[in-house]
Amino acid sequence: MTTVVKGHKIEPYANLSLADLRYADLSGAYLSGADLTGADLRYADLSGAYLSGAYLIGANLIGANLIGADLIGADLSGADLSGADLIGANLSGAYLSGADLTGADLRYADLLCTGNMEEIKSLWFEKWGVVYTYDTLQIGCQKHSIEKWRKWDTPAGKVWVDNMDSDATEWACKFMPIVLMSIDTSPAKPTKG
């Protein structure tokens, strides 16, 4: 049986911990601040859902559709996101410690979060947060391929970096060698996306 709450506003800070929401249609649902600790959300449609500040600790999100979901500041520690579709999801400020992202699709997602240190790794150097996956590096709001970032110190790369922010070149000279060494020393595990 499928639970349908598409586009409906659920009581703010609702307690849905341990709820069985497998295959539920929660697309566009307002679940900001909701407690979904340990909830079973396998294959649920959470596309475009508002989950900012939600507690998804240990939640089962295997194969969940989280395309374009707002997960700003959500606690996903220990959550199972294996095979989840996170295309374009906003993970800014989300906490992913111990989360399983095996096979998750992270294309176009805002990755400025506390990563799980396996598929998403995160660092912080002075002004900007640094988050990387196996092929993508996001520094502040700038997200590009790691290969593109590796060219930061070429003449064209220096112009590119200088146009980002008035402090970007100074920051890059100080921290990019450390960032790239971190990526080389401790690469992120690949996901499917």
PDB file of C-alpha atoms in Angstrom:
ATOM      1  CA  MET A   1       0.000   0.000   0.000  1.00  0.00           C
ATOM      2  CA  THR A   2       1.368   3.435  -0.927  1.00  0.00           C
ATOM      3  CA  THR A   3       1.046   6.444   1.350  1.00  0.00           C
ATOM      4  CA  VAL A   4       0.192   9.564  -0.637  1.00  0.00           C
ATOM      5  CA  VAL A   5       0.896  12.985   0.831  1.00  0.00           C
ATOM      6  CA  LYS A   6       2.139  14.604  -2.346  1.00  0.00           C
ATOM      7  CA  GLY A   7       2.475  18.359  -1.948  1.00  0.00           C
ATOM      8  CA  HIS A   8       0.818  18.379   1.476  1.00  0.00           C
ATOM      9  CA  LYS A   9       2.250  20.142   4.449  1.00  0.00           C
ATOM     10  CA  ILE A  10       2.947  17.787   7.313  1.00  0.00           C
ATOM     11  CA  GLU A  11       2.964  19.247  10.819  1.00  0.00           C
ATOM     12  CA  PRO A  12       6.331  20.982  11.392  1.00  0.00           C
ATOM     13  CA  TYR A  13       8.645  18.872  13.521  1.00  0.00           C
ATOM     14  CA  ALA A  14       6.320  15.878  13.108  1.00  0.00           C
ATOM     15  CA  ASN A  15       7.450  12.690  14.827  1.00  0.00           C
ATOM     16  CA  LEU A  16       7.657  10.019  12.161  1.00  0.00           C
ATOM     17  CA  SER A  17      10.486   8.081  13.772  1.00  0.00           C
ATOM     18  CA  LEU A  18      10.453   4.385  12.890  1.00  0.00           C
ATOM     19  CA  ALA A  19       7.541   4.987  10.471  1.00  0.00           C
ATOM     20  CA  ASP A  20       7.056   2.513   7.623  1.00  0.00           C
ATOM     21  CA  LEU A  21       6.976   4.767   4.573  1.00  0.00           C
ATOM     22  CA  ARG A  22       8.251   2.303   1.965  1.00  0.00           C
ATOM     23  CA  TYR A  23       7.252   3.366  -1.556  1.00  0.00           C
ATOM     24  CA  ALA A  24       5.399   6.401  -0.138  1.00  0.00           C
ATOM     25  CA  ASP A  25       4.746   9.335  -2.453  1.00  0.00           C
ATOM     26  CA  LEU A  26       6.161  12.226  -0.429  1.00  0.00           C
ATOM     27  CA  SER A  27       7.125  14.325  -3.429  1.00  0.00           C
ATOM     28  CA  GLY A  28       6.975  18.013  -2.585  1.00  0.00           C
ATOM     29  CA  ALA A  29       6.042  17.255   1.042  1.00  0.00           C
ATOM     30  CA  TYR A  30       7.003  19.789   3.725  1.00  0.00           C
ATOM     31  CA  LEU A  31       8.918  17.783   6.311  1.00  0.00           C
ATOM     32  CA  SER A  32      11.209  20.506   7.643  1.00  0.00           C
ATOM     33  CA  GLY A  33      12.458  19.603  11.107  1.00  0.00           C
ATOM     34  CA  ALA A  34      10.555  16.297  11.108  1.00  0.00           C
ATOM     35  CA  ASP A  35      11.908  13.390  13.136  1.00  0.00           C
ATOM     36  CA  LEU A  36      12.328  10.510  10.705  1.00  0.00           C
ATOM     37  CA  THR A  37      14.910   8.715  12.843  1.00  0.00           C
ATOM     38  CA  GLY A  38      15.033   5.063  11.834  1.00  0.00           C
ATOM     39  CA  ALA A  39      12.149   5.492   9.366  1.00  0.00           C
ATOM     40  CA  ASP A  40      11.850   3.008   6.507  1.00  0.00           C
ATOM     41  CA  LEU A  41      11.776   5.159   3.380  1.00  0.00           C
ATOM     42  CA  ARG A  42      12.977   2.532   0.909  1.00  0.00           C
ATOM     43  CA  TYR A  43      12.051   3.533  -2.638  1.00  0.00           C
ATOM     44  CA  ALA A  44       9.971   6.467  -1.380  1.00  0.00           C
ATOM     45  CA  ASP A  45       9.459   9.406  -3.727  1.00  0.00           C
ATOM     46  CA  LEU A  46      10.853  12.421  -1.873  1.00  0.00           C
ATOM     47  CA  SER A  47      11.565  14.435  -5.019  1.00  0.00           C
ATOM     48  CA  GLY A  48      11.317  18.147  -4.294  1.00  0.00           C
ATOM     49  CA  ALA A  49      10.530  17.438  -0.631  1.00  0.00           C
ATOM     50  CA  TYR A  50      11.447  20.021   1.998  1.00  0.00           C
ATOM     51  CA  LEU A  51      13.539  18.146   4.556  1.00  0.00           C
ATOM     52  CA  SER A  52      15.621  21.024   5.882  1.00  0.00           C
ATOM     53  CA  GLY A  53      16.674  20.384   9.458  1.00  0.00           C
ATOM     54  CA  ALA A  54      15.003  16.953   9.437  1.00  0.00           C
ATOM     55  CA  TYR A  55      16.354  14.118  11.550  1.00  0.00           C
ATOM     56  CA  LEU A  56      16.948  11.121   9.292  1.00  0.00           C
ATOM     57  CA  ILE A  57      19.404   9.408  11.642  1.00  0.00           C
ATOM     58  CA  GLY A  58      19.684   5.742  10.693  1.00  0.00           C
ATOM     59  CA  ALA A  59      16.832   6.072   8.200  1.00  0.00           C
ATOM     60  CA  ASN A  60      16.586   3.496   5.406  1.00  0.00           C
ATOM     61  CA  LEU A  61      16.555   5.477   2.147  1.00  0.00           C
ATOM     62  CA  ILE A  62      17.678   2.674  -0.168  1.00  0.00           C
ATOM     63  CA  GLY A  63      16.648   3.554  -3.731  1.00  0.00           C
ATOM     64  CA  ALA A  64      14.766   6.662  -2.593  1.00  0.00           C
ATOM     65  CA  ASN A  65      14.048   9.417  -5.116  1.00  0.00           C
ATOM     66  CA  LEU A  66      15.487  12.601  -3.582  1.00  0.00           C
ATOM     67  CA  ILE A  67      15.824  14.548  -6.848  1.00  0.00           C
ATOM     68  CA  GLY A  68      15.858  18.245  -6.007  1.00  0.00           C
ATOM     69  CA  ALA A  69      15.113  17.608  -2.327  1.00  0.00           C
ATOM     70  CA  ASP A  70      15.962  20.328   0.195  1.00  0.00           C
ATOM     71  CA  LEU A  71      18.146  18.610   2.794  1.00  0.00           C
ATOM     72  CA  ILE A  72      19.766  21.775   4.155  1.00  0.00           C
ATOM     73  CA  GLY A  73      21.025  21.060   7.649  1.00  0.00           C
ATOM     74  CA  ALA A  74      19.417  17.599   7.748  1.00  0.00           C
ATOM     75  CA  ASP A  75      21.005  14.954   9.976  1.00  0.00           C
ATOM     76  CA  LEU A  76      21.541  11.875   7.829  1.00  0.00           C
ATOM     77  CA  SER A  77      24.137  10.265  10.085  1.00  0.00           C
ATOM     78  CA  GLY A  78      24.082   6.504   9.726  1.00  0.00           C
ATOM     79  CA  ALA A  79      21.374   6.674   7.051  1.00  0.00           C
ATOM     80  CA  ASP A  80      21.420   4.114   4.234  1.00  0.00           C
ATOM     81  CA  LEU A  81      21.252   6.038   0.954  1.00  0.00           C
ATOM     82  CA  SER A  82      22.451   3.124  -1.198  1.00  0.00           C
ATOM     83  CA  GLY A  83      21.231   3.624  -4.746  1.00  0.00           C
ATOM     84  CA  ALA A  84      19.378   6.817  -3.796  1.00  0.00           C
ATOM     85  CA  ASP A  85      18.837   9.424  -6.494  1.00  0.00           C
ATOM     86  CA  LEU A  86      20.145  12.739  -5.112  1.00  0.00           C
ATOM     87  CA  ILE A  87      20.427  14.571  -8.447  1.00  0.00           C
ATOM     88  CA  GLY A  88      20.224  18.311  -7.736  1.00  0.00           C
ATOM     89  CA  ALA A  89      19.535  17.777  -4.032  1.00  0.00           C
ATOM     90  CA  ASN A  90      20.670  20.533  -1.674  1.00  0.00           C
ATOM     91  CA  LEU A  91      22.878  18.910   0.971  1.00  0.00           C
ATOM     92  CA  SER A  92      24.293  22.211   2.195  1.00  0.00           C
ATOM     93  CA  GLY A  93      25.043  21.909   5.895  1.00  0.00           C
ATOM     94  CA  ALA A  94      23.746  18.330   6.034  1.00  0.00           C
ATOM     95  CA  TYR A  95      25.473  15.855   8.333  1.00  0.00           C
ATOM     96  CA  LEU A  96      26.340  12.537   6.650  1.00  0.00           C
ATOM     97  CA  SER A  97      28.688  10.888   9.144  1.00  0.00           C
ATOM     98  CA  GLY A  98      28.452   7.111   8.743  1.00  0.00           C
ATOM     99  CA  ALA A  99      25.901   7.372   5.917  1.00  0.00           C
ATOM    100  CA  ASP A 100      26.085   4.734   3.168  1.00  0.00           C
ATOM    101  CA  LEU A 101      26.104   6.393  -0.253  1.00  0.00           C
ATOM    102  CA  THR A 102      27.086   3.309  -2.257  1.00  0.00           C
ATOM    103  CA  GLY A 103      25.643   3.677  -5.740  1.00  0.00           C
ATOM    104  CA  ALA A 104      23.958   7.011  -4.938  1.00  0.00           C
ATOM    105  CA  ASP A 105      23.640   9.517  -7.786  1.00  0.00           C
ATOM    106  CA  LEU A 106      25.068  12.849  -6.608  1.00  0.00           C
ATOM    107  CA  ARG A 107      25.152  14.699  -9.934  1.00  0.00           C
ATOM    108  CA  TYR A 108      24.381  18.418  -9.613  1.00  0.00           C
ATOM    109  CA  ALA A 109      23.862  18.113  -5.838  1.00  0.00           C
ATOM    110  CA  ASP A 110      25.079  20.906  -3.574  1.00  0.00           C
ATOM    111  CA  LEU A 111      27.707  18.994  -1.644  1.00  0.00           C
ATOM    112  CA  LEU A 112      28.756  21.623   0.891  1.00  0.00           C
ATOM    113  CA  CYS A 113      28.012  19.343   3.829  1.00  0.00           C
ATOM    114  CA  THR A 114      29.773  17.296   6.467  1.00  0.00           C
ATOM    115  CA  GLY A 115      30.516  14.273   4.325  1.00  0.00           C
ATOM    116  CA  ASN A 116      30.487  10.628   5.282  1.00  0.00           C
ATOM    117  CA  MET A 117      34.254  10.591   4.612  1.00  0.00           C
ATOM    118  CA  GLU A 118      33.897   7.778   2.097  1.00  0.00           C
ATOM    119  CA  GLU A 119      31.963   8.933  -0.992  1.00  0.00           C
ATOM    120  CA  ILE A 120      31.793  12.560   0.168  1.00  0.00           C
ATOM    121  CA  LYS A 121      34.798  14.032   1.975  1.00  0.00           C
ATOM    122  CA  SER A 122      34.826  17.457   3.576  1.00  0.00           C
ATOM    123  CA  LEU A 123      37.409  19.918   4.866  1.00  0.00           C
ATOM    124  CA  TRP A 124      37.360  23.552   5.931  1.00  0.00           C
ATOM    125  CA  PHE A 125      40.086  26.119   5.297  1.00  0.00           C
ATOM    126  CA  GLU A 126      39.471  29.626   6.623  1.00  0.00           C
ATOM    127  CA  LYS A 127      36.859  31.291   4.426  1.00  0.00           C
ATOM    128  CA  TRP A 128      35.537  28.302   2.440  1.00  0.00           C
ATOM    129  CA  GLY A 129      34.373  24.781   2.960  1.00  0.00           C
ATOM    130  CA  VAL A 130      35.846  22.144   0.678  1.00  0.00           C
ATOM    131  CA  VAL A 131      33.889  19.041  -0.303  1.00  0.00           C
ATOM    132  CA  TYR A 132      34.863  16.414  -2.837  1.00  0.00           C
ATOM    133  CA  THR A 133      33.638  13.202  -4.394  1.00  0.00           C
ATOM    134  CA  TYR A 134      35.636  10.877  -6.636  1.00  0.00           C
ATOM    135  CA  ASP A 135      35.437  13.323  -9.559  1.00  0.00           C
ATOM    136  CA  THR A 136      34.010  16.627  -8.286  1.00  0.00           C
ATOM    137  CA  LEU A 137      35.445  19.332  -6.038  1.00  0.00           C
ATOM    138  CA  GLN A 138      33.308  22.066  -4.490  1.00  0.00           C
ATOM    139  CA  ILE A 139      34.973  25.022  -2.793  1.00  0.00           C
ATOM    140  CA  GLY A 140      32.420  27.428  -1.386  1.00  0.00           C
ATOM    141  CA  CYS A 141      29.802  27.796  -4.120  1.00  0.00           C
ATOM    142  CA  GLN A 142      32.202  26.832  -6.929  1.00  0.00           C
ATOM    143  CA  LYS A 143      31.706  23.197  -8.021  1.00  0.00           C
ATOM    144  CA  HIS A 144      33.770  21.791 -10.890  1.00  0.00           C
ATOM    145  CA  SER A 145      35.576  18.621 -11.897  1.00  0.00           C
ATOM    146  CA  ILE A 146      38.717  17.821  -9.939  1.00  0.00           C
ATOM    147  CA  GLU A 147      40.616  17.862 -13.222  1.00  0.00           C
ATOM    148  CA  LYS A 148      39.525  21.445 -13.873  1.00  0.00           C
ATOM    149  CA  TRP A 149      40.608  22.490 -10.373  1.00  0.00           C
ATOM    150  CA  ARG A 150      44.025  20.879 -10.954  1.00  0.00           C
ATOM    151  CA  LYS A 151      44.661  23.569 -13.590  1.00  0.00           C
ATOM    152  CA  TRP A 152      44.112  26.425 -11.111  1.00  0.00           C
ATOM    153  CA  ASP A 153      47.779  27.483 -11.240  1.00  0.00           C
ATOM    154  CA  THR A 154      48.078  27.715 -15.036  1.00  0.00           C
ATOM    155  CA  PRO A 155      47.856  31.207 -16.543  1.00  0.00           C
ATOM    156  CA  ALA A 156      44.240  30.594 -17.685  1.00  0.00           C
ATOM    157  CA  GLY A 157      43.433  28.913 -14.368  1.00  0.00           C
ATOM    158  CA  LYS A 158      44.710  31.888 -12.370  1.00  0.00           C
ATOM    159  CA  VAL A 159      42.424  34.226 -14.337  1.00  0.00           C
ATOM    160  CA  TRP A 160      39.509  31.812 -13.758  1.00  0.00           C
ATOM    161  CA  VAL A 161      40.178  31.648 -10.000  1.00  0.00           C
ATOM    162  CA  ASP A 162      40.770  35.406  -9.713  1.00  0.00           C
ATOM    163  CA  ASN A 163      37.324  36.067 -11.239  1.00  0.00           C
ATOM    164  CA  MET A 164      35.613  33.967  -8.526  1.00  0.00           C
ATOM    165  CA  ASP A 165      36.201  36.249  -5.555  1.00  0.00           C
ATOM    166  CA  SER A 166      38.609  38.994  -4.506  1.00  0.00           C
ATOM    167  CA  ASP A 167      40.251  36.595  -2.017  1.00  0.00           C
ATOM    168  CA  ALA A 168      40.191  33.493  -4.222  1.00  0.00           C
ATOM    169  CA  THR A 169      43.718  33.695  -5.656  1.00  0.00           C
ATOM    170  CA  GLU A 170      45.329  34.267  -2.268  1.00  0.00           C
ATOM    171  CA  TRP A 171      43.269  31.414  -0.789  1.00  0.00           C
ATOM    172  CA  ALA A 172      44.158  29.109  -3.704  1.00  0.00           C
ATOM    173  CA  CYS A 173      47.891  29.826  -3.404  1.00  0.00           C
ATOM    174  CA  LYS A 174      47.749  28.966   0.283  1.00  0.00           C
ATOM    175  CA  PHE A 175      45.348  25.990   0.290  1.00  0.00           C
ATOM    176  CA  MET A 176      44.962  24.386  -3.163  1.00  0.00           C
ATOM    177  CA  PRO A 177      48.176  22.364  -2.852  1.00  0.00           C
ATOM    178  CA  ILE A 178      46.847  20.949   0.448  1.00  0.00           C
ATOM    179  CA  VAL A 179      43.393  20.296  -1.017  1.00  0.00           C
ATOM    180  CA  LEU A 180      44.798  18.482  -4.052  1.00  0.00           C
ATOM    181  CA  MET A 181      47.243  16.510  -1.887  1.00  0.00           C
ATOM    182  CA  SER A 182      44.301  15.471   0.317  1.00  0.00           C
ATOM    183  CA  ILE A 183      42.376  14.270  -2.733  1.00  0.00           C
ATOM    184  CA  ASP A 184      45.391  12.325  -4.015  1.00  0.00           C
ATOM    185  CA  THR A 185      46.184  10.846  -0.594  1.00  0.00           C
ATOM    186  CA  SER A 186      42.615  10.049   0.413  1.00  0.00           C
ATOM    187  CA  PRO A 187      40.382   9.837  -2.679  1.00  0.00           C
ATOM    188  CA  ALA A 188      36.638   9.496  -2.303  1.00  0.00           C
ATOM    189  CA  LYS A 189      34.975   6.222  -3.271  1.00  0.00           C
ATOM    190  CA  PRO A 190      33.037   6.403  -6.539  1.00  0.00           C
ATOM    191  CA  THR A 191      29.242   6.300  -6.669  1.00  0.00           C
ATOM    192  CA  LYS A 192      27.187   5.568  -9.756  1.00  0.00           C
ATOM    193  CA  GLY A 193      26.522   9.256 -10.586  1.00  0.00           C
TER     194      GLY A 193
END
